[in-house]
Each structure stands twice: as structure tokens, then as C-alpha cells.
Amino acid sequence: MWSPSGSLAPAKDDGIFQMLPLGLRVQDKIEKLIDKHMQSLGASKLALSSLSAQSLWEKSGRLANGVSELFRLTDRKDKGFLLCPTHEEEITSLVARNVTSYRDTPLKLYQITRKYRDELRPRHGLLRGREFMMKDLYTFDVSVKAALESYEQVQVAYRNLFEELKLPILVAKASSGDMGGDLSHEYHLPTSLGEDNVVSCTSCDYVANEELAEVRAADPSAPEEKHIQWSRITEDRKTLVIVWYPESAKGAVNEHAVKALVPDLDTSITDPSEYQKSAEKGSLKVINLFDGSLRHLTTFLEEDGLAVQAAELEMKANPEFQSIEYVSKDKEGKPLSLLGVATGSPCPKCSDGTLKVQEAIELGHTFHLGTRYSEPLDARVEVPKAVLDGPSSSTDKQSEMVPLQMGCHGIGVTRLIGAVADHLHDDKGLNWPRKIAPYEVVVLMNGVKVKPELVGGADEVFDRLADHAELNGLQLDAVLDDRELSLGWKMNDADLALTVLQVNLDSLSAQQLSQVKKQLDEEVEHLTNSFTQLHAAQQKFKECLRCVKAQTPSSGDKKDILVPLTNSLYVKGQLADPDRVIVDVGTGFYVEKDTKSAADFYDDKVKLLASNISDLEQIVQQKTNNLRVVEEVLRQKVLASPQPQKA
């Protein structure tokens, strides 16, 4: 979606957009890429209605929770409907009507369709609109174990999709929120337009969204600190909430954590003192929440009778208080964690890492919903006892109706377009990844004072490019720009839309094209050599891994081995300790490790090199395609040049 100036076209109204031809090409390519990765899971594509009956949402229980983002309408008979912001009710109802046997599972169904949400503050174009394209994958399994296996398969497919787009996605543990369920992850792209904060460790693999980010437990031996207060009030203005935390805390109070304890907290009122002053006698409840880092204060209050005494003294001093409660632990008896994290905070998972907080936008989300929707919408299958309890069950012929375990996995298609455009743009234009660029090659010529023979040459080059790609099984998306505009104008347009390669027939001479070909030849040769070296290194680490895994601990006996002196000369030796090996960790350093740690080290190396080899293979293929294009253009230049006359 671009205006002639190349920028994102302004919305007609807030949250409403129009998709123009180039934008639609990007969207189509993203959808094809998603199709490929969904089909790798064995998922089947379908199309659900954008209009849903209100009664279905009442049956699932979601309307009772007060969903404020619904576009709702009634027909001429006053029957309630809504425009779907999501399709859990529709897909579960469909499965309930058509799937009755456990043999139909695992079931994976997906769609790419329009969604509608009455956003309170639509903004940033495609990033948050009232209408948007989204991919939904719904999985149905007969057991929790099978559902979690499906969940992991989807996570792998998502990682592969984003890696193919070369996007630095952060996968963060997340809250399920209104969707329900107890397991979910968000897939975030760091960007300055991000509406979320994602927390990651600089040393280990810890990643979480701000809502669930943990703070490292306080050191019990640390000296007592001064404490400060953070006050808010509930929406009914009848409960004052006070959070106590250390003065030295790096992060601010985590409002999500406080709202989990007091759901009707009004976070918009930052100073509730006026409500306290105007409160009638005995009308205001007080809840004191103590962060777990204030161990000395919480220990003091937990001593017999001290909390009660403190409450009595406080109520005498403040007659408007009806009751005072002191809370320092959650329902599981763990100290409360009420502080958010800040960049530089210590990592809660590893000992030497620090946390980094980044602005990011959520591009995808995976949920394990369990029976949140299958129970109320009666999506059940008949399962034999032998399948549920194992083959040893004595009641093999009996069966029972079991609610399906459900998963919901989404990717925002139009949001992905906007996020990639923001993340990869530069001063010249939109640097789309090759996989989703509107065009990979554009053939340019000067359309103002164009030579007639050049028009035919351009057509011929374009046709030959297309034929060559087809004959060699290549996917080359090319376009011929034959508009009657100047070459500079066309080149700017090509930069704005980002074609991966521009072929300019009018400005490059045969000599210049020969130089370009020479540079590409050298690049392809260098990359091919690097590819070969990476393969050799991977084989070396695979052999090391094989040897370490073959090295089983013995019962105190020495283990005979052959030690290479040259490529063809070996001597017999013995391992001093079969459980310990010396590992070359690179740059001339050697580290002693146990066999398990060594195997993990070599396994990680093999996987890392496999990823690098895959990336390099794509780059080599792209460079090779570019080289073929330049060779074809050069050939046309040579054919079009005047031949020397014979004497």
C-alpha cells in the first residue's frame, strides 16, 4: 500500500486503510509463505464467516466478560450478530458439529482472512487498525500431551517463517489474557513504533513480555533498605491500594502484577489522596501490598499480632478507613513480586546476565487453550478407555466423550507488512526481504527520449529473463518499466518499492556490465568456497559428536584408543578418564568437560553451522540468479552494438 510518493497511503478514516497494487503483491507473497509453513505442519486451509451469531459468543462466555472491541449489529428481526475479531467460537462450533471420533485427531485447520476490532485508539497505519488481515491456525487434540506436541510443532514453524524473512524475532513468554488457557508465547519484532516492552537477557535465553517479566529474588542477607509507597484506588472508589517497595528499586511498580491481585484497580488515577480526604467515616478499605524484596518489613508484620496492632493504630488515626489488610505472599505462599524490570536489572534465570528492555510490536501469538472453548461449545470426541488409560486397561470396549484440547495460533498479516516496512526502510525506500518484495527485478529504460531499437531490446531482455527462469525452474518476479518517464524517476520508484535488482539498459555500457559480472563472479566464488568450508567444519564437529557419544563410562577400566600422529600413522593409547575430555573451544583455548557437556557443546556447534549453511545457501542462490540476469543483459548489449566493418 503506497501513494505515488512511496510512503504508506493515509487512511481514509482512523483505522481504515486501502491496499494498493504494490502493497497487495507484498500481502499475497506473505500469504503464500504462510501457506508453505502451515502445510509443513499438515494443516488444512479453510475460510470461516466474518459474521458470527451473538448467541455463540454468549454460549462460550466471552460476552459476559465485557468484550469492548466488538462491532455489533442486529438484523431486521433483531437477532444479534458481530463482526469477528477472532474465530474461536466459529471454529469450535464447526468442529463440534463434524468431528466425533478421536481418530480424526490431531486436527489442524487454518485460514487467512479479515478481522474487525473497534480499537479505542487506532494508529500507525497497518500496525493497529479497525480492519486487518490475520492468519489463524486452530489445533484440536485428544490429550494434553498431544496438544503440547502440536504447540511445539507450531512454534518451530513460526521460527522457520520469521527466519526465512530474516527478521530478528524475540519469542517471549506471555499471559493468555481474555483468550484463556495457561500457556502462550508472543513473537515480537523490535521497533521504535512498538507498543509493547519485551525483556531479554544479554547472556542467556531468557525472554518475557513486560507483564510476566520476573525480578531476581532479593538476597536475604542484604541490609535493610528504606521503602517508599505507590498508591492507587479501585474503580468503585471504595478500596485504597498501597504498594510498598525499596527506594533503590531499578524498575517501577508492575501494574499488571498489582491488577492480578486487585482486578478492579484504576491505574489512571495516580493520586488517590483526594478520594481519601472526601471519603466518609468507615467507608474505605485499605490493602497494603509488600514487595518480596522488603524482607525485614514483611517478617516484622508476619510476627504474631503485629499486623493486627498496626491496623488498629492506623484506623484510629484515619477514621475513614473501614478495614486494613496486609499482604506479603501470594496464594502459593511465595513472596510478592510487584516490581517491573528496567534495563540493567539482574537476570532472574542466570547468574551473570543483565536484562534489556526493548520496544517491540507483536507479530504473532501462540496459545494453548485447553478446553476453554471445547467444553462450553461441546466439541467432544468418543475415546476408548484403552486409548486414554493405556492398553493394560481391563475395559477396552468401553469409551467416553472427552472435550478436545485446543490451540490457537495467530499471525497478523497486515501488521507484518507495516512492521517490516518500518524495521527495514532507509532514506531511499522500503528494503523488503526478497521473499516478499513486490518485484525482484525491474528492467528500466529511459522513456523520455527512448531509441526505438532500445524498446525492442528491453522487451527481448525481459522475455528472455522470463524464459530462462522458467526453463531452469527459477522463481524470478520481474517487471518491465516502459512508462514514458525519465530514467531518474523510474529508478526512484524502483528504490521506493524495492525491487531487489534494477537492470538499467540505457545507462550501463557493455564494459560496465562486464565489470559488474566480474564482481558477481568473484562474490559467487568466494561464497561457494565459504559454503564448502562450513560444510567441512560441520562434518568435523559431527565426527567429534559421534566420538563423544560413543565414549561410554567404564567401570574403572582404561579404554584403548588410537591416537593419530599423521594422516596415516596412529599409535595405541589409553584414556586416563573416560568421563572427561579436552574440548577445543576455538581461538587456541582448550577446556576440560565431562562427556555430556562436550556432547552438548558439539551438538550446538552442528546446529549453528546448519543454520549458517542454510542462510549462506540462499545467499549463493540469490547471487547466482543476479549473475545470470547480468549475463543476459550483457549479451543483449553486445548483440545490439554496431559490428566492425570488414576491410
XYZ file of C-alpha atoms in Angstrom:
647
model
C 0.000 0.000 0.000
C 1.854 3.084 -1.244
C 0.984 6.508 -2.528
C 2.873 7.798 -5.594
C 5.414 9.354 -3.230
C 6.257 5.901 -1.943
C 5.064 6.352 1.631
C 2.230 4.454 3.249
C -1.048 5.819 1.986
C -3.001 7.791 4.607
C -6.090 6.074 5.978
C -9.489 7.260 4.796
C -10.661 7.293 8.400
C -8.911 6.300 11.617
C -8.054 2.608 11.433
C -9.325 2.137 7.839
C -6.846 1.515 5.015
C -6.834 0.819 1.289
C -4.421 -1.746 -0.157
C -2.879 -0.531 -3.432
C -1.351 -2.827 -6.097
C 2.220 -2.966 -4.767
C 1.028 -3.487 -1.207
C -1.294 -6.247 -2.376
C 1.639 -8.012 -4.061
C 3.523 -7.984 -0.751
C 0.447 -9.294 1.082
C -0.052 -12.081 -1.473
C 3.572 -13.188 -1.110
C 3.325 -13.211 2.687
C 0.185 -15.335 2.469
C 1.922 -17.820 0.135
C 4.856 -18.006 2.542
C 2.486 -18.655 5.446
C 0.695 -21.317 3.367
C 4.010 -23.104 2.854
C 4.829 -23.239 6.563
C 1.293 -24.174 7.601
C 1.269 -27.012 5.094
C 4.578 -28.223 6.557
C 2.527 -28.927 9.704
C -0.084 -30.871 7.756
C -2.641 -28.086 8.326
C -5.658 -27.701 6.022
C -6.838 -24.281 4.840
C -10.457 -23.179 5.133
C -12.495 -19.964 5.232
C -14.769 -19.032 8.129
C -17.518 -16.423 8.049
C -16.618 -12.897 9.145
C -20.124 -12.614 10.628
C -20.836 -14.551 13.833
C -24.018 -15.066 15.832
C -24.103 -13.293 19.190
C -25.637 -16.418 20.743
C -22.459 -18.365 20.033
C -20.363 -15.857 21.968
C -22.873 -15.914 24.808
C -22.569 -19.691 24.942
C -18.757 -19.528 25.140
C -18.992 -16.998 27.972
C -16.921 -14.289 26.334
C -19.718 -11.720 26.086
C -20.267 -11.975 29.839
C -16.656 -10.791 30.325
C -17.461 -7.495 28.594
C -15.576 -7.515 25.282
C -15.382 -3.821 24.386
C -13.750 -4.165 20.943
C -16.689 -5.850 19.174
C -18.509 -4.360 16.195
C -22.065 -5.498 16.970
C -25.188 -5.308 14.799
C -28.712 -6.696 14.535
C -30.680 -7.934 11.552
C -34.253 -6.885 10.660
C -35.556 -9.490 13.124
C -33.447 -8.015 15.949
C -31.185 -11.059 16.080
C -27.705 -10.151 17.334
C -24.568 -10.578 15.245
C -20.984 -9.339 15.380
C -18.009 -8.889 13.061
C -15.422 -11.443 14.168
C -12.289 -10.050 15.843
C -11.228 -13.693 16.271
C -12.779 -17.053 15.372
C -12.502 -19.430 18.350
C -16.285 -19.731 18.684
C -16.869 -20.310 14.974
C -14.156 -22.959 14.509
C -15.058 -24.817 17.713
C -18.740 -24.874 16.751
C -17.779 -26.201 13.298
C -15.596 -28.955 14.758
C -18.266 -29.880 17.320
C -20.768 -30.492 14.510
C -18.451 -32.529 12.284
C -15.818 -34.321 14.392
C -16.934 -37.133 16.717
C -14.070 -39.671 16.750
C -10.616 -39.440 18.279
C -9.309 -40.944 15.014
C -9.904 -37.539 13.370
C -7.206 -36.006 15.595
C -4.750 -34.401 15.538
C -6.691 -31.799 13.558
C -5.063 -28.600 12.286
C -7.202 -26.016 10.460
C -6.134 -22.522 9.398
C -7.407 -19.511 7.498
C -6.141 -16.126 6.326
C -8.990 -13.652 6.499
C -10.155 -10.196 7.510
C -10.799 -9.383 11.167
C -12.554 -6.412 12.761
C -11.960 -4.666 16.088
C -13.384 -1.428 17.427
C -9.976 -0.104 18.510
C -10.110 2.716 21.038
C -7.013 4.412 19.559
C -6.188 3.085 16.061
C -2.757 4.352 14.972
C 0.418 3.707 12.979
C -1.388 2.712 9.799
C -1.329 -1.059 9.350
C 0.037 -1.691 12.840
C -3.242 -1.068 14.637
C -6.379 -0.707 12.554
C -10.062 -1.482 12.830
C -9.867 -3.920 9.923
C -6.908 -6.206 9.319
C -5.772 -9.468 7.705
C -4.776 -12.291 10.024
C -3.754 -15.913 9.852
C -5.449 -18.186 12.415
C -4.369 -21.777 12.981
C -6.561 -23.883 15.279
C -5.376 -27.258 16.553
C -7.524 -29.955 18.164
C -6.033 -32.922 20.034
C -7.418 -35.696 22.208
C -4.990 -35.253 25.135
C -2.914 -32.560 26.811
C 0.281 -34.370 25.825
C -0.718 -34.436 22.149
C -1.814 -30.778 22.306
C 1.560 -29.710 23.698
C 3.311 -31.644 20.926
C 1.196 -29.719 18.381
C 2.088 -26.487 20.196
C 5.818 -27.202 19.854
C 5.405 -28.044 16.156
C 3.702 -24.680 15.572
C 6.498 -22.874 17.410
C 9.060 -24.479 15.098
C 7.020 -23.468 12.025
C 6.783 -19.873 13.295
C 10.531 -19.679 13.892
C 11.200 -21.037 10.393
C 8.800 -18.491 8.867
C 10.393 -15.490 10.581
C 13.914 -16.787 9.876
C 13.032 -17.017 6.182
C 12.045 -13.347 6.325
C 15.349 -12.558 8.123
C 13.520 -10.859 10.989
C 15.150 -10.720 14.481
C 12.088 -12.017 16.321
C 12.031 -12.264 20.121
C 9.882 -15.142 21.403
C 8.522 -14.081 24.786
C 6.579 -15.989 27.404
C 3.220 -14.252 27.731
C -0.101 -14.132 29.532
C -3.147 -15.703 27.851
C -5.420 -12.853 28.967
C -9.029 -12.991 27.734
C -8.232 -15.849 25.351
C -7.969 -18.330 28.219
C -5.555 -21.209 28.706
C -2.344 -21.445 30.684
C 0.443 -21.419 28.066
C 1.214 -18.778 25.466
C 4.109 -17.080 23.678
C 4.358 -13.818 21.770
C 6.550 -13.218 18.705
C 7.898 -9.657 18.784
C 9.863 -7.542 16.321
C 11.913 -4.760 17.996
C 10.873 -1.411 16.518
C 10.560 2.198 17.636
C 6.812 2.052 16.877
C 6.326 -0.875 19.253
C 3.510 -0.709 21.773
C 4.901 -3.483 23.980
C 8.046 -3.821 26.033
C 9.964 -7.084 25.742
C 12.548 -8.104 28.311
C 15.536 -10.257 27.302
C 18.800 -11.312 28.928
C 22.160 -10.292 27.458
C 23.694 -13.620 28.487
C 21.114 -16.438 28.431
C 17.911 -17.237 26.508
C 15.500 -15.622 28.994
C 12.784 -13.608 27.178
C 9.403 -12.439 28.533
C 6.949 -9.659 27.896
C 6.830 -6.860 30.432
C 3.709 -8.269 32.050
C 5.345 -11.572 33.015
C 8.976 -10.466 33.358
C 10.442 -11.633 36.654
C 12.722 -9.833 39.062
C 15.592 -11.723 40.669
C 14.719 -12.767 44.217
C 16.111 -10.489 46.914
C 19.208 -11.547 48.816
C 18.035 -12.452 52.356
C 21.375 -11.356 53.771
C 21.148 -7.865 52.229
C 20.890 -4.944 54.701
C 17.527 -3.348 55.390
C 16.512 -0.684 52.881
C 14.328 2.384 53.026
C 10.917 1.865 51.472
C 8.533 4.072 49.504
C 4.836 3.850 48.619
C 2.824 3.686 45.381
C -0.908 4.347 45.769
C -3.933 3.758 43.560
C -7.665 3.288 44.092
C -10.236 0.832 42.729
C -12.816 1.728 40.095
C -15.644 1.880 42.675
C -13.504 4.284 44.759
C -14.008 2.101 47.844
C -10.596 0.433 48.187
C -7.237 2.158 48.542
C -4.305 0.045 47.315
C -0.799 0.828 48.611
C 2.308 -0.902 47.261
C 5.463 -0.843 49.414
C 8.826 -1.356 47.724
C 12.537 -0.473 48.175
C 13.698 3.050 47.424
C 16.637 1.649 45.422
C 14.467 -0.418 43.040
C 15.519 -0.026 39.395
C 12.116 -0.820 37.918
C 8.784 0.889 38.512
C 5.793 -0.870 40.038
C 4.421 -3.546 37.686
C 0.762 -2.540 37.278
C -0.042 -5.918 35.701
C 1.155 -7.719 38.838
C -0.906 -5.423 41.086
C -4.023 -5.842 38.919
C -3.625 -9.610 39.145
C -4.164 -9.206 42.921
C -6.733 -6.382 42.680
C -8.525 -6.810 39.288
C -10.673 -3.657 39.518
C -7.712 -1.343 40.144
C -7.980 2.005 38.334
C -4.439 2.753 37.155
C -5.474 6.065 35.549
C -5.810 7.737 38.980
C -2.207 8.370 40.010
C -3.025 10.381 43.147
C -5.953 8.973 45.152
C -5.444 11.358 48.104
C -8.463 13.494 47.115
C -10.730 10.437 47.245
C -9.312 9.545 50.663
C -9.937 13.055 52.017
C -13.553 13.094 50.816
C -14.357 9.545 51.997
C -16.992 9.142 54.694
C -16.188 7.603 58.053
C -15.632 3.852 57.842
C -16.196 3.700 54.057
C -12.712 3.000 52.707
C -10.912 -0.339 52.676
C -7.112 -0.399 52.535
C -4.955 -3.136 51.018
C -1.208 -2.904 51.705
C 0.894 -4.956 49.279
C 4.558 -5.561 50.177
C 7.124 -6.463 47.547
C 9.123 -9.551 48.454
C 12.372 -7.570 48.491
C 11.261 -5.860 51.756
C 12.035 -8.984 53.761
C 12.707 -7.181 57.050
C 9.401 -5.314 56.949
C 7.329 -8.344 55.898
C 8.977 -10.536 58.550
C 8.105 -7.919 61.168
C 4.440 -7.804 60.098
C 4.152 -11.592 59.980
C 5.000 -11.902 63.681
C 2.005 -12.768 65.869
C -0.410 -9.919 66.350
C 1.791 -7.157 64.923
C -0.216 -6.737 61.731
C -3.460 -6.508 63.702
C -1.962 -3.965 66.076
C -0.625 -1.896 63.193
C -4.069 -1.931 61.530
C -5.796 -0.799 64.737
C -3.393 2.112 65.158
C -3.801 3.126 61.518
C -7.605 3.055 61.709
C -7.622 5.217 64.820
C -5.500 7.798 63.002
C -7.698 7.622 59.873
C -11.428 7.309 60.750
C -12.369 6.981 57.051
C -10.754 3.513 56.990
C -13.144 0.586 57.332
C -10.534 -2.181 57.320
C -6.827 -2.580 56.655
C -5.209 -5.653 55.115
C -1.507 -6.517 54.864
C -0.436 -8.878 52.067
C 3.151 -10.069 51.517
C 2.657 -13.500 49.891
C 0.619 -14.923 47.018
C -1.819 -17.846 47.195
C 1.062 -20.323 46.910
C 2.885 -18.762 49.850
C 5.587 -17.120 47.727
C 6.763 -13.522 48.393
C 5.013 -10.999 46.141
C 6.871 -9.745 43.076
C 5.398 -6.320 42.366
C 8.208 -4.511 40.568
C 8.787 -4.217 36.858
C 12.218 -4.654 35.343
C 14.491 -1.999 33.883
C 17.447 -2.199 31.524
C 20.424 -3.274 33.611
C 18.427 -5.288 36.155
C 19.981 -8.670 37.016
C 18.588 -11.656 35.107
C 16.311 -13.914 37.211
C 17.455 -17.022 35.296
C 21.260 -16.840 35.059
C 23.875 -15.538 37.453
C 25.877 -13.163 35.239
C 23.367 -11.708 32.767
C 21.553 -8.374 32.833
C 18.169 -7.560 31.361
C 17.463 -5.379 28.329
C 14.053 -3.768 27.808
C 13.126 -3.092 24.153
C 10.118 -1.551 22.449
C 8.600 -4.124 20.116
C 5.463 -4.957 18.187
C 3.714 -8.305 18.441
C 3.517 -10.065 15.064
C 2.283 -13.448 16.232
C 0.945 -15.312 19.236
C 0.577 -18.989 20.165
C -1.961 -20.125 22.777
C -2.628 -23.495 24.379
C -6.315 -23.033 25.239
C -7.039 -26.444 26.713
C -10.813 -26.953 26.989
C -11.657 -23.247 27.377
C -13.911 -23.336 24.265
C -14.442 -27.051 23.630
C -16.217 -27.521 26.977
C -18.915 -24.808 26.649
C -19.365 -25.390 22.895
C -19.465 -29.188 23.329
C -16.580 -30.106 20.985
C -16.073 -33.684 22.208
C -14.942 -36.961 20.688
C -15.508 -40.549 21.723
C -12.306 -42.127 23.024
C -11.863 -45.775 24.091
C -10.617 -46.338 27.621
C -7.645 -48.201 26.181
C -6.514 -45.040 24.385
C -6.963 -42.865 27.477
C -5.634 -45.286 30.105
C -3.279 -47.433 28.029
C -3.508 -50.944 26.562
C -3.454 -52.523 30.031
C -6.967 -51.229 30.746
C -9.393 -54.032 31.571
C -12.324 -52.181 29.957
C -11.060 -51.922 26.377
C -14.559 -51.923 24.881
C -15.765 -49.002 26.968
C -15.317 -45.403 25.890
C -16.169 -41.900 26.997
C -16.774 -38.492 25.431
C -13.742 -36.270 26.006
C -13.532 -32.475 25.331
C -10.888 -31.682 22.723
C -7.663 -29.934 23.757
C -7.444 -26.817 21.648
C -4.687 -24.483 20.467
C -4.972 -21.085 18.748
C -2.047 -19.604 16.831
C -2.197 -16.262 15.006
C -0.027 -14.067 12.779
C -1.031 -10.523 11.847
C -0.540 -10.359 8.077
C -1.169 -6.645 7.524
C 0.621 -5.857 10.793
C 3.600 -7.835 9.487
C 3.654 -5.644 6.347
C 3.696 -2.440 8.411
C 6.275 -3.742 10.892
C 8.702 -4.952 8.209
C 8.350 -1.652 6.316
C 9.220 0.289 9.470
C 12.033 -2.032 10.515
C 13.852 -2.295 7.167
C 13.290 1.077 5.466
C 16.043 3.604 4.774
C 16.291 7.060 3.194
C 15.792 5.639 -0.311
C 12.803 3.419 0.285
C 11.451 0.128 1.595
C 14.030 -2.657 1.799
C 11.701 -5.628 1.586
C 13.120 -9.108 2.153
C 13.431 -10.842 -1.203
C 10.727 -13.365 -0.314
C 8.043 -10.664 -0.120
C 9.406 -7.852 -2.326
C 6.792 -6.670 -4.875
C 9.312 -7.383 -7.658
C 12.772 -8.912 -7.638
C 13.941 -7.435 -10.959
C 12.856 -4.336 -12.841
C 14.087 -3.679 -16.389
C 14.468 0.077 -16.851
C 14.915 2.281 -19.876
C 14.730 5.987 -20.469
C 11.147 6.651 -21.536
C 11.513 10.342 -22.433
C 13.797 10.153 -25.464
C 13.852 6.434 -25.993
C 15.506 4.860 -29.005
C 13.120 2.565 -30.942
C 15.699 -0.215 -31.062
C 16.110 0.003 -27.257
C 12.397 -0.623 -26.741
C 12.642 -3.856 -28.643
C 15.843 -4.739 -26.805
C 14.184 -4.199 -23.451
C 11.232 -6.381 -24.435
C 13.627 -9.056 -25.640
C 15.660 -8.990 -22.400
C 12.516 -9.168 -20.315
C 11.169 -12.107 -22.331
C 14.494 -13.929 -22.186
C 14.714 -13.399 -18.413
C 11.258 -14.906 -18.015
C 12.060 -17.818 -20.343
C 15.381 -18.503 -18.640
C 13.765 -18.526 -15.209
C 11.021 -20.875 -16.393
C 13.416 -23.301 -18.114
C 15.669 -23.503 -15.049
C 12.869 -23.773 -12.528
C 13.646 -20.373 -11.019
C 11.130 -18.095 -9.376
C 12.078 -14.706 -10.762
C 9.485 -11.977 -10.327
C 10.382 -9.331 -12.909
C 8.670 -6.251 -14.377
C 9.376 -4.084 -17.430
C 9.032 -0.348 -16.731
C 8.099 1.088 -20.140
C 6.364 4.231 -18.883
C 7.137 7.497 -20.673
C 9.040 8.930 -17.718
C 12.644 9.887 -17.124
C 15.140 7.244 -16.047
C 15.774 9.010 -12.723
C 12.060 8.987 -11.909
C 11.840 5.280 -12.656
C 14.926 4.481 -10.564
C 13.470 6.369 -7.603
C 10.219 4.438 -7.971
C 12.157 1.171 -8.078
C 14.036 2.154 -4.897
C 10.822 3.087 -3.112
C 9.069 -0.163 -3.991
C 12.330 -2.094 -3.501
C 12.974 -4.323 -6.383
C 15.922 -6.441 -5.355
C 17.779 -5.862 -8.623
C 17.498 -2.997 -11.108
C 18.603 -3.668 -14.682
C 19.206 -0.303 -16.381
C 19.664 -0.844 -20.116
C 20.187 2.805 -21.020
C 22.861 3.855 -18.573
C 25.248 0.855 -18.317
C 27.670 0.175 -21.136
C 28.887 -3.307 -22.062
C 32.175 -2.519 -20.314
C 30.367 -1.515 -17.114
C 28.206 -4.635 -17.253
C 31.356 -6.724 -17.699
C 32.750 -5.197 -14.509
C 29.522 -5.953 -12.645
C 29.671 -9.535 -13.927
C 33.297 -9.854 -12.791
C 32.399 -8.643 -9.281
C 29.483 -11.064 -9.088
C 31.699 -13.914 -10.326
C 34.179 -13.192 -7.538
C 31.409 -12.962 -4.937
C 29.862 -16.255 -6.030
C 33.273 -17.950 -5.994
C 34.072 -16.611 -2.502
C 30.650 -17.565 -1.126
C 30.877 -21.033 -2.671
C 34.290 -21.571 -1.045
C 32.868 -20.399 2.282
C 29.948 -22.780 1.819
C 32.377 -25.674 1.284
C 34.435 -24.691 4.355
C 31.332 -24.516 6.542
C 30.310 -27.978 5.365
C 33.778 -29.302 6.238
C 33.650 -27.684 9.691
C 30.206 -29.129 10.303
C 31.429 -32.614 9.376
C 34.341 -32.186 11.774
C 32.026 -31.308 14.660
C 29.674 -34.151 13.707
C 32.603 -36.561 13.927
C 33.588 -35.120 17.328
C 29.996 -35.514 18.496
C 29.920 -39.119 17.273
C 33.157 -39.942 19.114
C 31.995 -38.334 22.369
C 28.650 -40.120 22.273
C 30.433 -43.419 21.614
C 32.565 -42.805 24.691
C 30.545 -44.612 27.406
C 31.747 -44.562 31.044
C 33.512 -47.781 32.026
C 33.776 -49.460 35.413
C 37.228 -48.205 36.306
C 38.913 -49.837 33.287
C 41.178 -47.958 30.942
C 39.815 -47.592 27.419
C 42.037 -48.315 24.420
C 42.109 -45.747 21.627
C 44.144 -44.974 18.514
C 45.953 -41.623 18.603
C 46.726 -40.056 15.172
C 50.298 -38.815 14.707
C 49.872 -38.028 10.994
C 47.082 -38.511 8.451
C 48.050 -42.162 8.109
C 50.085 -43.011 11.250
C 48.419 -43.983 14.560
C 49.704 -45.275 17.900
C 47.839 -47.152 20.586
C 46.877 -45.292 23.768
C 44.526 -45.279 26.731
C 42.114 -42.717 28.131
C 43.081 -41.634 31.633
C 39.438 -40.841 32.460
C 36.673 -41.948 30.057
C 34.268 -39.458 31.649
C 36.393 -36.363 30.915
C 37.594 -34.943 27.583
C 39.522 -31.861 26.431
C 37.484 -29.699 24.075
C 38.883 -27.153 21.621
C 36.530 -24.182 22.120
C 38.282 -22.033 19.497
C 40.915 -19.262 19.314
C 43.533 -21.608 20.795
C 41.689 -22.329 24.058
C 41.010 -25.813 25.415
C 38.556 -26.640 28.195
C 38.103 -29.850 30.155
C 34.484 -31.058 30.097
C 32.518 -34.143 31.067
C 31.247 -36.202 28.135
C 27.658 -34.893 28.417
C 28.775 -31.234 28.396
C 31.108 -31.956 25.496
C 28.302 -33.642 23.538
C 26.026 -30.633 24.180
C 28.814 -28.276 23.023
C 29.378 -30.167 19.741
C 25.634 -30.567 19.174
C 25.166 -26.795 19.491
C 28.028 -26.235 17.052
C 26.495 -28.607 14.493
C 23.097 -26.875 14.772
C 24.659 -23.398 14.498
C 26.617 -24.368 11.397
C 23.497 -25.952 9.874
C 21.693 -22.628 10.285
C 24.643 -20.704 8.796
C 24.875 -23.130 5.877
C 21.159 -22.729 5.154
C 21.436 -18.922 5.198
C 24.549 -18.967 3.008
C 22.909 -21.348 0.545
C 20.090 -18.851 -0.020
C 22.598 -16.006 -0.489
C 24.592 -18.057 -3.033
C 21.382 -18.854 -4.923
C 20.376 -15.177 -4.946
C 23.834 -14.050 -6.144
C 23.806 -16.760 -8.828
C 20.413 -15.564 -10.077
C 21.691 -11.973 -10.167
C 24.742 -13.119 -12.135
C 22.533 -14.836 -14.735
C 20.479 -11.660 -15.116
C 23.597 -9.529 -15.671
C 24.992 -12.058 -18.172
C 21.774 -11.901 -20.187
C 21.732 -8.087 -20.207
C 25.396 -8.027 -21.238
C 24.693 -10.436 -24.097
C 21.919 -8.148 -25.372
C 24.251 -5.132 -25.196
C 26.890 -6.926 -27.237
C 24.358 -8.037 -29.851
C 22.945 -4.504 -30.123
C 26.353 -2.831 -30.536
C 27.482 -1.985 -34.111
C 29.747 -4.647 -35.638
C 33.124 -3.574 -37.145
C 33.018 -3.496 -40.956
C 35.276 -5.786 -42.903
C 38.070 -4.120 -44.866
